[in-house]
PDB file of C-alpha atoms in Angstrom:
ATOM      1  CA  MET A 325      35.405  27.077  84.319  1.00 56.00           C
ATOM      2  CA  ALA A 326      34.359  29.938  82.187  1.00 59.00           C
ATOM      3  CA  ASP A 327      36.533  28.516  79.475  1.00 63.00           C
ATOM      4  CA  GLN A 328      34.818  25.182  79.964  1.00 64.00           C
ATOM      5  CA  ASN A 329      31.361  26.735  79.636  1.00 65.00           C
ATOM      6  CA  LYS A 330      32.487  28.613  76.599  1.00 62.00           C
ATOM      7  CA  ASP A 331      33.812  25.399  75.001  1.00 63.00           C
ATOM      8  CA  ASP A 332      30.598  23.537  75.877  1.00 64.00           C
ATOM      9  CA  PHE A 333      28.590  26.382  74.448  1.00 59.00           C
ATOM     10  CA  LEU A 334      30.637  26.361  71.239  1.00 61.00           C
ATOM     11  CA  ASP A 335      30.322  22.563  71.055  1.00 66.00           C
ATOM     12  CA  ASP A 336      26.556  22.904  71.458  1.00 65.00           C
ATOM     13  CA  ILE A 337      26.461  25.516  68.682  1.00 69.00           C
ATOM     14  CA  ASP A 338      28.666  23.292  66.440  1.00 69.00           C
ATOM     15  CA  ALA A 339      26.431  20.292  67.167  1.00 69.00           C
ATOM     16  CA  ALA A 340      23.309  22.324  66.446  1.00 68.00           C
ATOM     17  CA  GLU A 341      24.846  23.635  63.238  1.00 75.00           C
ATOM     18  CA  ALA A 342      25.951  20.126  62.257  1.00 71.00           C
ATOM     19  CA  GLU A 343      22.475  18.820  63.012  1.00 74.00           C
ATOM     20  CA  GLU A 344      20.917  21.655  61.030  1.00 75.00           C
ATOM     21  CA  GLN A 345      23.397  21.029  58.206  1.00 77.00           C
ATOM     22  CA  ALA A 346      22.545  17.302  58.234  1.00 73.00           C
ATOM     23  CA  GLY A 347      18.864  18.161  58.087  1.00 74.00           C
ATOM     24  CA  LEU A 348      19.458  20.521  55.170  1.00 78.00           C
ATOM     25  CA  THR A 349      21.588  17.906  53.382  1.00 81.00           C
ATOM     26  CA  GLU A 350      18.884  15.299  53.923  1.00 82.00           C
ATOM     27  CA  GLU A 351      16.254  17.741  52.648  1.00 82.00           C
ATOM     28  CA  ILE A 352      18.407  18.577  49.601  1.00 85.00           C
ATOM     29  CA  ASP A 353      18.890  14.853  48.954  1.00 83.00           C
ATOM     30  CA  ASP A 354      15.117  14.317  49.151  1.00 85.00           C
ATOM     31  CA  ILE A 355      14.532  17.225  46.761  1.00 89.00           C
ATOM     32  CA  ALA A 356      17.222  15.888  44.406  1.00 88.00           C
ATOM     33  CA  LEU A 357      15.605  12.434  44.455  1.00 90.00           C
ATOM     34  CA  GLU A 358      12.180  13.925  43.829  1.00 90.00           C
ATOM     35  CA  LEU A 359      13.607  16.082  41.025  1.00 91.00           C
ATOM     36  CA  GLU A 360      15.273  13.051  39.454  1.00 93.00           C
ATOM     37  CA  SER A 361      12.019  11.104  39.733  1.00 92.00           C
ATOM     38  CA  LEU A 362      10.117  13.961  38.074  1.00 93.00           C
ATOM     39  CA  ARG A 363      12.697  14.148  35.271  1.00 94.00           C
ATOM     40  CA  ALA A 364      12.384  10.388  34.654  1.00 94.00           C
ATOM     41  CA  GLU A 365       8.597  10.705  34.636  1.00 95.00           C
ATOM     42  CA  ARG A 366       8.829  13.679  32.241  1.00 94.00           C
ATOM     43  CA  ASP A 367      11.148  11.707  29.933  1.00 95.00           C
ATOM     44  CA  ASP A 368       8.752   8.752  30.033  1.00 95.00           C
ATOM     45  CA  PHE A 369       5.790  11.012  29.149  1.00 94.00           C
ATOM     46  CA  LYS A 370       7.828  12.660  26.388  1.00 95.00           C
ATOM     47  CA  ASP A 371       8.740   9.241  24.958  1.00 95.00           C
ATOM     48  CA  ARG A 372       5.094   8.114  25.096  1.00 96.00           C
ATOM     49  CA  PHE A 373       3.989  11.346  23.445  1.00 95.00           C
ATOM     50  CA  MET A 374       6.532  10.978  20.634  1.00 96.00           C
ATOM     51  CA  ARG A 375       5.464   7.362  20.050  1.00 96.00           C
ATOM     52  CA  ALA A 376       1.791   8.368  20.030  1.00 94.00           C
ATOM     53  CA  LEU A 377       2.585  11.164  17.586  1.00 94.00           C
ATOM     54  CA  ALA A 378       4.467   8.731  15.326  1.00 95.00           C
ATOM     55  CA  ASP A 379       1.599   6.215  15.554  1.00 95.00           C
ATOM     56  CA  ALA A 380      -0.909   8.922  14.638  1.00 94.00           C
ATOM     57  CA  GLU A 381       1.197   9.969  11.641  1.00 96.00           C
ATOM     58  CA  ASN A 382       1.543   6.346  10.494  1.00 96.00           C
ATOM     59  CA  ALA A 383      -2.217   5.842  10.878  1.00 94.00           C
ATOM     60  CA  ARG A 384      -2.841   8.989   8.825  1.00 96.00           C
ATOM     61  CA  LYS A 385      -0.492   7.761   6.068  1.00 96.00           C
ATOM     62  CA  ARG A 386      -2.105   4.291   6.086  1.00 95.00           C
ATOM     63  CA  ALA A 387      -5.572   5.806   5.892  1.00 93.00           C
ATOM     64  CA  GLU A 388      -4.519   8.037   2.989  1.00 95.00           C
ATOM     65  CA  LYS A 389      -3.006   5.052   1.155  1.00 93.00           C
ATOM     66  CA  ASP A 390      -6.147   2.981   1.809  1.00 91.00           C
ATOM     67  CA  ARG A 391      -8.311   5.850   0.544  1.00 91.00           C
ATOM     68  CA  ARG A 392      -6.265   6.159  -2.665  1.00 88.00           C
ATOM     69  CA  GLU A 393      -6.391   2.397  -3.232  1.00 87.00           C
ATOM     70  CA  ALA A 394     -10.129   2.267  -2.573  1.00 86.00           C
ATOM     71  CA  GLN A 395     -10.653   5.106  -5.012  1.00 83.00           C
ATOM     72  CA  ALA A 396      -8.472   3.499  -7.689  1.00 82.00           C
ATOM     73  CA  TYR A 397      -9.368  -0.160  -7.223  1.00 84.00           C
ATOM     74  CA  GLY A 398     -12.829   0.032  -5.671  1.00 82.00           C
ATOM     75  CA  GLY A 399     -14.486  -0.705  -9.013  1.00 83.00           C
ATOM     76  CA  THR A 400     -12.613  -3.962  -9.570  1.00 85.00           C
ATOM     77  CA  ARG A 401     -15.719  -6.140  -9.228  1.00 85.00           C
ATOM     78  CA  ILE A 402     -17.805  -4.160 -11.694  1.00 87.00           C
ATOM     79  CA  ALA A 403     -14.852  -3.963 -14.077  1.00 88.00           C
ATOM     80  CA  ARG A 404     -14.511  -7.756 -14.002  1.00 88.00           C
ATOM     81  CA  ASP A 405     -18.254  -8.091 -14.535  1.00 89.00           C
ATOM     82  CA  LEU A 406     -18.063  -5.871 -17.652  1.00 90.00           C
ATOM     83  CA  LEU A 407     -15.343  -7.942 -19.329  1.00 91.00           C
ATOM     84  CA  PRO A 408     -17.796 -10.575 -20.670  1.00 91.00           C
ATOM     85  CA  VAL A 409     -19.813  -7.722 -22.217  1.00 91.00           C
ATOM     86  CA  TYR A 410     -16.663  -6.611 -24.037  1.00 92.00           C
ATOM     87  CA  ASP A 411     -15.958 -10.200 -25.144  1.00 92.00           C
ATOM     88  CA  ASN A 412     -19.528 -10.666 -26.427  1.00 89.00           C
ATOM     89  CA  LEU A 413     -19.425  -7.418 -28.402  1.00 91.00           C
ATOM     90  CA  ASN A 414     -16.157  -8.548 -30.010  1.00 89.00           C
ATOM     91  CA  ARG A 415     -17.693 -11.922 -30.883  1.00 87.00           C
ATOM     92  CA  ALA A 416     -20.754 -10.227 -32.387  1.00 86.00           C
ATOM     93  CA  LEU A 417     -18.518  -8.065 -34.576  1.00 87.00           C
ATOM     94  CA  ALA A 418     -16.443 -11.061 -35.643  1.00 85.00           C
ATOM     95  CA  ALA A 419     -19.583 -13.013 -36.548  1.00 83.00           C
ATOM     96  CA  ALA A 420     -21.091 -10.046 -38.410  1.00 83.00           C
ATOM     97  CA  ASN A 421     -17.895  -9.485 -40.399  1.00 80.00           C
ATOM     98  CA  GLU A 422     -17.583 -13.112 -41.503  1.00 78.00           C
ATOM     99  CA  GLU A 423     -17.998 -13.742 -45.213  1.00 68.00           C
ATOM    100  CA  GLY A 424     -21.532 -14.576 -46.170  1.00 66.00           C
ATOM    101  CA  SER A 425     -22.978 -12.932 -43.075  1.00 69.00           C
ATOM    102  CA  GLN A 426     -26.409 -11.448 -43.512  1.00 74.00           C
ATOM    103  CA  ALA A 427     -25.959  -8.912 -40.678  1.00 72.00           C
ATOM    104  CA  SER A 428     -27.256  -5.465 -41.464  1.00 79.00           C
ATOM    105  CA  VAL A 429     -24.790  -2.641 -41.822  1.00 82.00           C
ATOM    106  CA  ALA A 430     -26.675  -0.611 -39.209  1.00 80.00           C
ATOM    107  CA  LEU A 431     -26.420  -3.445 -36.675  1.00 84.00           C
ATOM    108  CA  VAL A 432     -22.670  -3.787 -37.233  1.00 86.00           C
ATOM    109  CA  GLU A 433     -22.173  -0.036 -36.892  1.00 88.00           C
ATOM    110  CA  GLY A 434     -24.230  -0.016 -33.691  1.00 88.00           C
ATOM    111  CA  VAL A 435     -22.178  -2.816 -32.146  1.00 89.00           C
ATOM    112  CA  GLU A 436     -18.922  -1.086 -33.201  1.00 91.00           C
ATOM    113  CA  LEU A 437     -20.045   2.199 -31.623  1.00 92.00           C
ATOM    114  CA  THR A 438     -21.120   0.411 -28.437  1.00 92.00           C
ATOM    115  CA  LEU A 439     -17.741  -1.328 -28.232  1.00 93.00           C
ATOM    116  CA  LYS A 440     -15.868   1.959 -28.775  1.00 93.00           C
ATOM    117  CA  GLU A 441     -17.913   3.635 -26.027  1.00 93.00           C
ATOM    118  CA  LEU A 442     -17.227   0.738 -23.665  1.00 93.00           C
ATOM    119  CA  LEU A 443     -13.481   1.062 -24.353  1.00 93.00           C
ATOM    120  CA  LYS A 444     -13.652   4.809 -23.600  1.00 93.00           C
ATOM    121  CA  VAL A 445     -15.344   4.055 -20.270  1.00 91.00           C
ATOM    122  CA  PHE A 446     -12.657   1.468 -19.503  1.00 92.00           C
ATOM    123  CA  GLU A 447      -9.931   3.993 -20.293  1.00 92.00           C
ATOM    124  CA  ARG A 448     -11.549   6.721 -18.159  1.00 90.00           C
ATOM    125  CA  HIS A 449     -11.537   4.358 -15.211  1.00 89.00           C
ATOM    126  CA  GLY A 450      -7.937   3.197 -15.562  1.00 90.00           C
ATOM    127  CA  MET A 451      -8.496  -0.032 -17.471  1.00 93.00           C
ATOM    128  CA  THR A 452      -6.065  -0.843 -20.263  1.00 95.00           C
ATOM    129  CA  ARG A 453      -6.087  -3.769 -22.644  1.00 95.00           C
ATOM    130  CA  ILE A 454      -3.360  -6.357 -22.870  1.00 96.00           C
ATOM    131  CA  ILE A 455      -3.292  -7.240 -26.556  1.00 96.00           C
ATOM    132  CA  PRO A 456      -0.689  -9.929 -27.258  1.00 97.00           C
ATOM    133  CA  GLN A 457       0.290 -10.618 -30.859  1.00 95.00           C
ATOM    134  CA  ILE A 458       1.047 -13.967 -32.450  1.00 94.00           C
ATOM    135  CA  GLY A 459       4.800 -14.469 -32.207  1.00 93.00           C
ATOM    136  CA  ASP A 460       5.198 -12.486 -28.957  1.00 95.00           C
ATOM    137  CA  ARG A 461       6.880 -14.220 -26.016  1.00 95.00           C
ATOM    138  CA  PHE A 462       4.633 -15.670 -23.327  1.00 96.00           C
ATOM    139  CA  ASP A 463       4.694 -13.539 -20.152  1.00 96.00           C
ATOM    140  CA  PRO A 464       3.199 -15.327 -17.128  1.00 95.00           C
ATOM    141  CA  GLN A 465       2.647 -11.916 -15.464  1.00 95.00           C
ATOM    142  CA  GLN A 466       0.189 -10.888 -18.212  1.00 96.00           C
ATOM    143  CA  HIS A 467      -0.800 -14.061 -20.065  1.00 97.00           C
ATOM    144  CA  GLU A 468      -2.600 -17.278 -19.192  1.00 96.00           C
ATOM    145  CA  ALA A 469      -1.626 -20.295 -21.287  1.00 95.00           C
ATOM    146  CA  MET A 470      -4.821 -22.041 -22.340  1.00 96.00           C
ATOM    147  CA  PHE A 471      -2.982 -24.782 -24.265  1.00 94.00           C
ATOM    148  CA  GLU A 472       0.419 -25.726 -25.649  1.00 94.00           C
ATOM    149  CA  ALA A 473       1.021 -27.132 -29.113  1.00 93.00           C
ATOM    150  CA  PRO A 474       4.114 -27.817 -31.218  1.00 91.00           C
ATOM    151  CA  VAL A 475       3.907 -25.486 -34.218  1.00 90.00           C
ATOM    152  CA  PRO A 476       6.688 -25.648 -36.843  1.00 90.00           C
ATOM    153  CA  GLY A 477       8.527 -22.382 -37.380  1.00 87.00           C
ATOM    154  CA  THR A 478       8.047 -21.211 -33.765  1.00 90.00           C
ATOM    155  CA  ARG A 479      10.087 -21.403 -30.616  1.00 90.00           C
ATOM    156  CA  ALA A 480       8.906 -22.811 -27.304  1.00 91.00           C
ATOM    157  CA  GLY A 481       7.174 -20.022 -25.390  1.00 92.00           C
ATOM    158  CA  ASP A 482       5.971 -18.095 -28.463  1.00 94.00           C
ATOM    159  CA  ILE A 483       2.308 -17.117 -28.561  1.00 95.00           C
ATOM    160  CA  ILE A 484       0.587 -19.001 -31.381  1.00 95.00           C
ATOM    161  CA  GLN A 485      -3.039 -17.987 -30.744  1.00 95.00           C
ATOM    162  CA  VAL A 486      -4.893 -15.270 -28.809  1.00 95.00           C
ATOM    163  CA  SER A 487      -8.194 -16.475 -27.333  1.00 94.00           C
ATOM    164  CA  ALA A 488      -9.064 -13.355 -25.291  1.00 94.00           C
ATOM    165  CA  GLU A 489      -7.454 -10.025 -24.521  1.00 95.00           C
ATOM    166  CA  GLY A 490      -6.360  -9.286 -20.988  1.00 96.00           C
ATOM    167  CA  PHE A 491      -6.931  -6.172 -18.897  1.00 96.00           C
ATOM    168  CA  LEU A 492      -5.076  -4.136 -16.286  1.00 95.00           C
ATOM    169  CA  LEU A 493      -6.755  -1.873 -13.758  1.00 93.00           C
ATOM    170  CA  TYR A 494      -4.058   0.765 -13.348  1.00 91.00           C
ATOM    171  CA  ASP A 495      -1.102  -1.456 -12.432  1.00 90.00           C
ATOM    172  CA  ARG A 496      -3.051  -4.504 -11.236  1.00 92.00           C
ATOM    173  CA  LEU A 497      -3.892  -7.448 -13.434  1.00 95.00           C
ATOM    174  CA  LEU A 498      -7.651  -7.664 -13.809  1.00 93.00           C
ATOM    175  CA  ARG A 499      -7.664 -10.560 -16.261  1.00 95.00           C
ATOM    176  CA  PRO A 500      -4.705 -12.159 -18.024  1.00 97.00           C
ATOM    177  CA  ALA A 501      -4.771 -12.456 -21.794  1.00 97.00           C
ATOM    178  CA  GLN A 502      -5.702 -16.007 -22.738  1.00 96.00           C
ATOM    179  CA  VAL A 503      -3.263 -17.424 -25.259  1.00 97.00           C
ATOM    180  CA  GLY A 504      -2.039 -20.605 -26.863  1.00 96.00           C
ATOM    181  CA  VAL A 505       1.698 -21.214 -26.534  1.00 96.00           C
ATOM    182  CA  SER A 506       4.139 -23.100 -28.729  1.00 94.00           C
ATOM    183  CA  SER A 507       5.816 -26.106 -27.193  1.00 90.00           C
ATOM    184  CA  MET A 508       8.109 -26.704 -30.172  1.00 79.00           C
ATOM    185  CA  PRO A 509      11.269 -28.368 -28.840  1.00 77.00           C
ATOM    186  CA  SER A 510      14.584 -26.630 -29.492  1.00 65.00           C
ATOM    187  CA  ALA A 511      16.359 -27.930 -32.593  1.00 54.00           C
TER     188      ALA A 511
END
Protein backbone atom coordinates (compact mmCIF):
# COMPACT_ATOMS: atom_id res chain seq x y z
CA MET A 1 0.00 0.00 0.00
CA ALA A 2 2.87 2.28 0.63
CA ASP A 3 4.00 1.58 -2.88
CA GLN A 4 0.52 2.44 -4.08
CA ASN A 5 0.53 5.76 -2.22
CA LYS A 6 3.95 6.50 -3.55
CA ASP A 7 2.81 5.79 -7.13
CA ASP A 8 -0.32 7.92 -6.64
CA PHE A 9 1.81 10.67 -5.21
CA LEU A 10 4.22 10.49 -8.16
CA ASP A 11 1.27 10.43 -10.58
CA ASP A 12 -0.14 13.51 -8.86
CA ILE A 13 3.23 15.26 -9.15
CA ASP A 14 3.52 14.21 -12.84
CA ALA A 15 -0.03 15.45 -13.50
CA ALA A 16 0.68 18.72 -11.72
CA GLU A 17 3.91 19.13 -13.66
CA ALA A 18 2.15 18.27 -16.92
CA GLU A 19 -0.60 20.74 -16.08
CA GLU A 20 1.98 23.38 -15.20
CA GLN A 21 3.90 22.57 -18.39
CA ALA A 22 0.68 22.87 -20.44
CA GLY A 23 -0.02 26.22 -18.81
CA LEU A 24 3.51 27.41 -19.58
CA THR A 25 3.23 26.16 -23.18
CA GLU A 26 -0.10 27.93 -23.57
CA GLU A 27 1.40 31.10 -22.08
CA ILE A 28 4.42 30.85 -24.40
CA ASP A 29 2.08 30.33 -27.36
CA ASP A 30 0.09 33.43 -26.34
CA ILE A 31 3.31 35.44 -26.01
CA ALA A 32 4.53 34.13 -29.38
CA LEU A 33 1.22 35.11 -31.00
CA GLU A 34 1.34 38.54 -29.40
CA LEU A 35 4.98 38.94 -30.48
CA GLU A 36 4.09 37.94 -34.04
CA SER A 37 1.19 40.39 -34.02
CA LEU A 38 3.48 43.17 -32.78
CA ARG A 39 6.05 42.35 -35.47
CA ALA A 40 3.35 42.50 -38.18
CA GLU A 41 2.13 45.81 -36.77
CA ARG A 42 5.72 47.13 -36.66
CA ASP A 43 6.28 46.05 -40.28
CA ASP A 44 3.02 47.73 -41.30
CA PHE A 45 4.05 50.98 -39.55
CA LYS A 46 7.51 50.77 -41.12
CA ASP A 47 5.96 50.30 -44.57
CA ARG A 48 3.60 53.25 -44.01
CA PHE A 49 6.49 55.38 -42.79
CA MET A 50 8.63 54.54 -45.82
CA ARG A 51 5.73 55.34 -48.17
CA ALA A 52 5.07 58.63 -46.36
CA LEU A 53 8.77 59.47 -46.59
CA ALA A 54 8.78 58.69 -50.32
CA ASP A 55 5.61 60.77 -50.82
CA ALA A 56 7.18 63.68 -48.95
CA GLU A 57 10.32 63.47 -51.09
CA ASN A 58 8.26 63.33 -54.30
CA ALA A 59 6.21 66.32 -53.13
CA ARG A 60 9.42 68.23 -52.40
CA LYS A 61 10.79 67.43 -55.88
CA ARG A 62 7.49 68.42 -57.53
CA ALA A 63 7.40 71.67 -55.59
CA GLU A 64 10.99 72.45 -56.58
CA LYS A 65 10.22 71.72 -60.24
CA ASP A 66 7.07 73.87 -60.07
CA ARG A 67 9.07 76.68 -58.46
CA ARG A 68 11.73 76.54 -61.19
CA GLU A 69 9.08 76.50 -63.92
CA ALA A 70 7.19 79.39 -62.33
CA GLN A 71 10.40 81.36 -62.10
CA ALA A 72 11.37 80.62 -65.71
CA TYR A 73 7.97 80.75 -67.39
CA GLY A 74 5.98 82.99 -65.06
CA GLY A 75 6.46 85.99 -67.35
CA THR A 76 4.97 84.28 -70.40
CA ARG A 77 1.91 86.55 -70.52
CA ILE A 78 3.87 89.79 -70.35
CA ALA A 79 6.38 88.44 -72.86
CA ARG A 80 3.56 87.68 -75.31
CA ASP A 81 2.11 91.14 -74.69
CA LEU A 82 5.47 92.76 -75.55
CA LEU A 83 5.79 91.01 -78.92
CA PRO A 84 3.49 93.49 -80.73
CA VAL A 85 5.68 96.31 -79.38
CA TYR A 86 8.69 94.62 -80.98
CA ASP A 87 6.77 94.16 -84.25
CA ASN A 88 5.66 97.82 -84.30
CA LEU A 89 9.20 99.07 -83.68
CA ASN A 90 10.42 96.92 -86.58
CA ARG A 91 7.67 98.29 -88.83
CA ALA A 92 8.54 101.87 -87.84
CA LEU A 93 12.19 101.26 -88.75
CA ALA A 94 11.23 99.66 -92.06
CA ALA A 95 8.97 102.60 -92.91
CA ALA A 96 11.60 105.15 -91.87
CA ASN A 97 14.29 103.44 -93.96
CA GLU A 98 12.18 103.31 -97.12
CA GLU A 99 13.42 105.43 -100.00
CA GLY A 100 11.88 108.86 -100.07
CA SER A 101 11.01 108.76 -96.38
CA GLN A 102 11.03 112.10 -94.64
CA ALA A 103 11.72 110.60 -91.19
CA SER A 104 14.26 112.49 -89.16
CA VAL A 105 17.58 110.86 -88.43
CA ALA A 106 17.08 111.42 -84.69
CA LEU A 107 13.72 109.63 -84.77
CA VAL A 108 15.20 106.64 -86.59
CA GLU A 109 18.10 106.46 -84.15
CA GLY A 110 15.69 106.66 -81.21
CA VAL A 111 13.56 103.81 -82.54
CA GLU A 112 16.70 101.72 -83.25
CA LEU A 113 17.98 102.28 -79.70
CA THR A 114 14.57 101.43 -78.23
CA LEU A 115 14.45 98.22 -80.27
CA LYS A 116 17.99 97.24 -79.19
CA GLU A 117 17.08 97.83 -75.53
CA LEU A 118 13.93 95.75 -75.91
CA LEU A 119 15.99 92.90 -77.40
CA LYS A 120 18.42 93.09 -74.45
CA VAL A 121 15.49 92.82 -72.03
CA PHE A 122 14.16 89.84 -73.98
CA GLU A 123 17.57 88.16 -73.83
CA ARG A 124 17.95 88.81 -70.08
CA HIS A 125 14.65 87.08 -69.49
CA GLY A 126 15.34 84.02 -71.63
CA MET A 127 13.61 85.08 -74.83
CA THR A 128 15.35 84.27 -78.10
CA ARG A 129 14.29 85.13 -81.62
CA ILE A 130 13.49 82.60 -84.29
CA ILE A 131 14.70 84.27 -87.47
CA PRO A 132 14.01 82.07 -90.50
CA GLN A 133 15.68 82.92 -93.79
CA ILE A 134 14.21 82.68 -97.27
CA GLY A 135 15.17 79.27 -98.63
CA ASP A 136 15.20 77.54 -95.21
CA ARG A 137 13.03 74.45 -94.77
CA PHE A 138 9.68 74.89 -93.06
CA ASP A 139 9.73 73.51 -89.49
CA PRO A 140 6.24 73.11 -88.00
CA GLN A 141 7.80 73.14 -84.49
CA GLN A 142 9.03 76.74 -85.00
CA HIS A 143 7.14 78.15 -87.98
CA GLU A 144 3.52 78.91 -88.81
CA ALA A 145 2.65 78.76 -92.51
CA MET A 146 0.59 81.84 -93.32
CA PHE A 147 0.18 80.90 -97.00
CA GLU A 148 1.48 78.54 -99.67
CA ALA A 149 2.39 79.58 -103.20
CA PRO A 150 4.14 77.87 -106.11
CA VAL A 151 7.37 79.79 -106.70
CA PRO A 152 9.66 78.67 -109.55
CA GLY A 153 13.16 77.72 -108.47
CA THR A 154 12.04 76.48 -105.02
CA ARG A 155 11.09 73.14 -103.58
CA ALA A 156 7.87 72.37 -101.74
CA GLY A 157 8.37 73.23 -98.07
CA ASP A 158 10.94 76.00 -98.64
CA ILE A 159 10.31 79.32 -96.91
CA ILE A 160 9.62 81.98 -99.54
CA GLN A 161 8.66 84.91 -97.28
CA VAL A 162 9.04 85.86 -93.60
CA SER A 163 6.08 87.84 -92.26
CA ALA A 164 7.11 87.93 -88.57
CA GLU A 165 9.90 86.54 -86.44
CA GLY A 166 9.11 83.93 -83.84
CA PHE A 167 10.22 83.74 -80.21
CA LEU A 168 11.19 81.08 -77.68
CA LEU A 169 10.99 81.54 -73.93
CA TYR A 170 13.86 79.30 -72.85
CA ASP A 171 12.84 76.05 -74.56
CA ARG A 172 9.13 76.80 -75.00
CA LEU A 173 7.66 78.28 -78.14
CA LEU A 174 6.21 81.68 -77.33
CA ARG A 175 5.22 82.58 -80.88
CA PRO A 176 6.04 80.72 -84.08
CA ALA A 177 7.70 82.60 -86.91
CA GLN A 178 5.09 83.47 -89.52
CA VAL A 179 6.23 82.46 -92.98
CA GLY A 180 5.07 81.84 -96.51
CA VAL A 181 5.90 78.38 -97.87
CA SER A 182 6.51 77.15 -101.39
CA SER A 183 4.08 74.61 -102.74
CA MET A 184 6.02 74.04 -105.96
CA PRO A 185 5.30 70.47 -107.09
CA SER A 186 8.26 68.12 -107.53
CA ALA A 187 9.53 67.98 -111.11
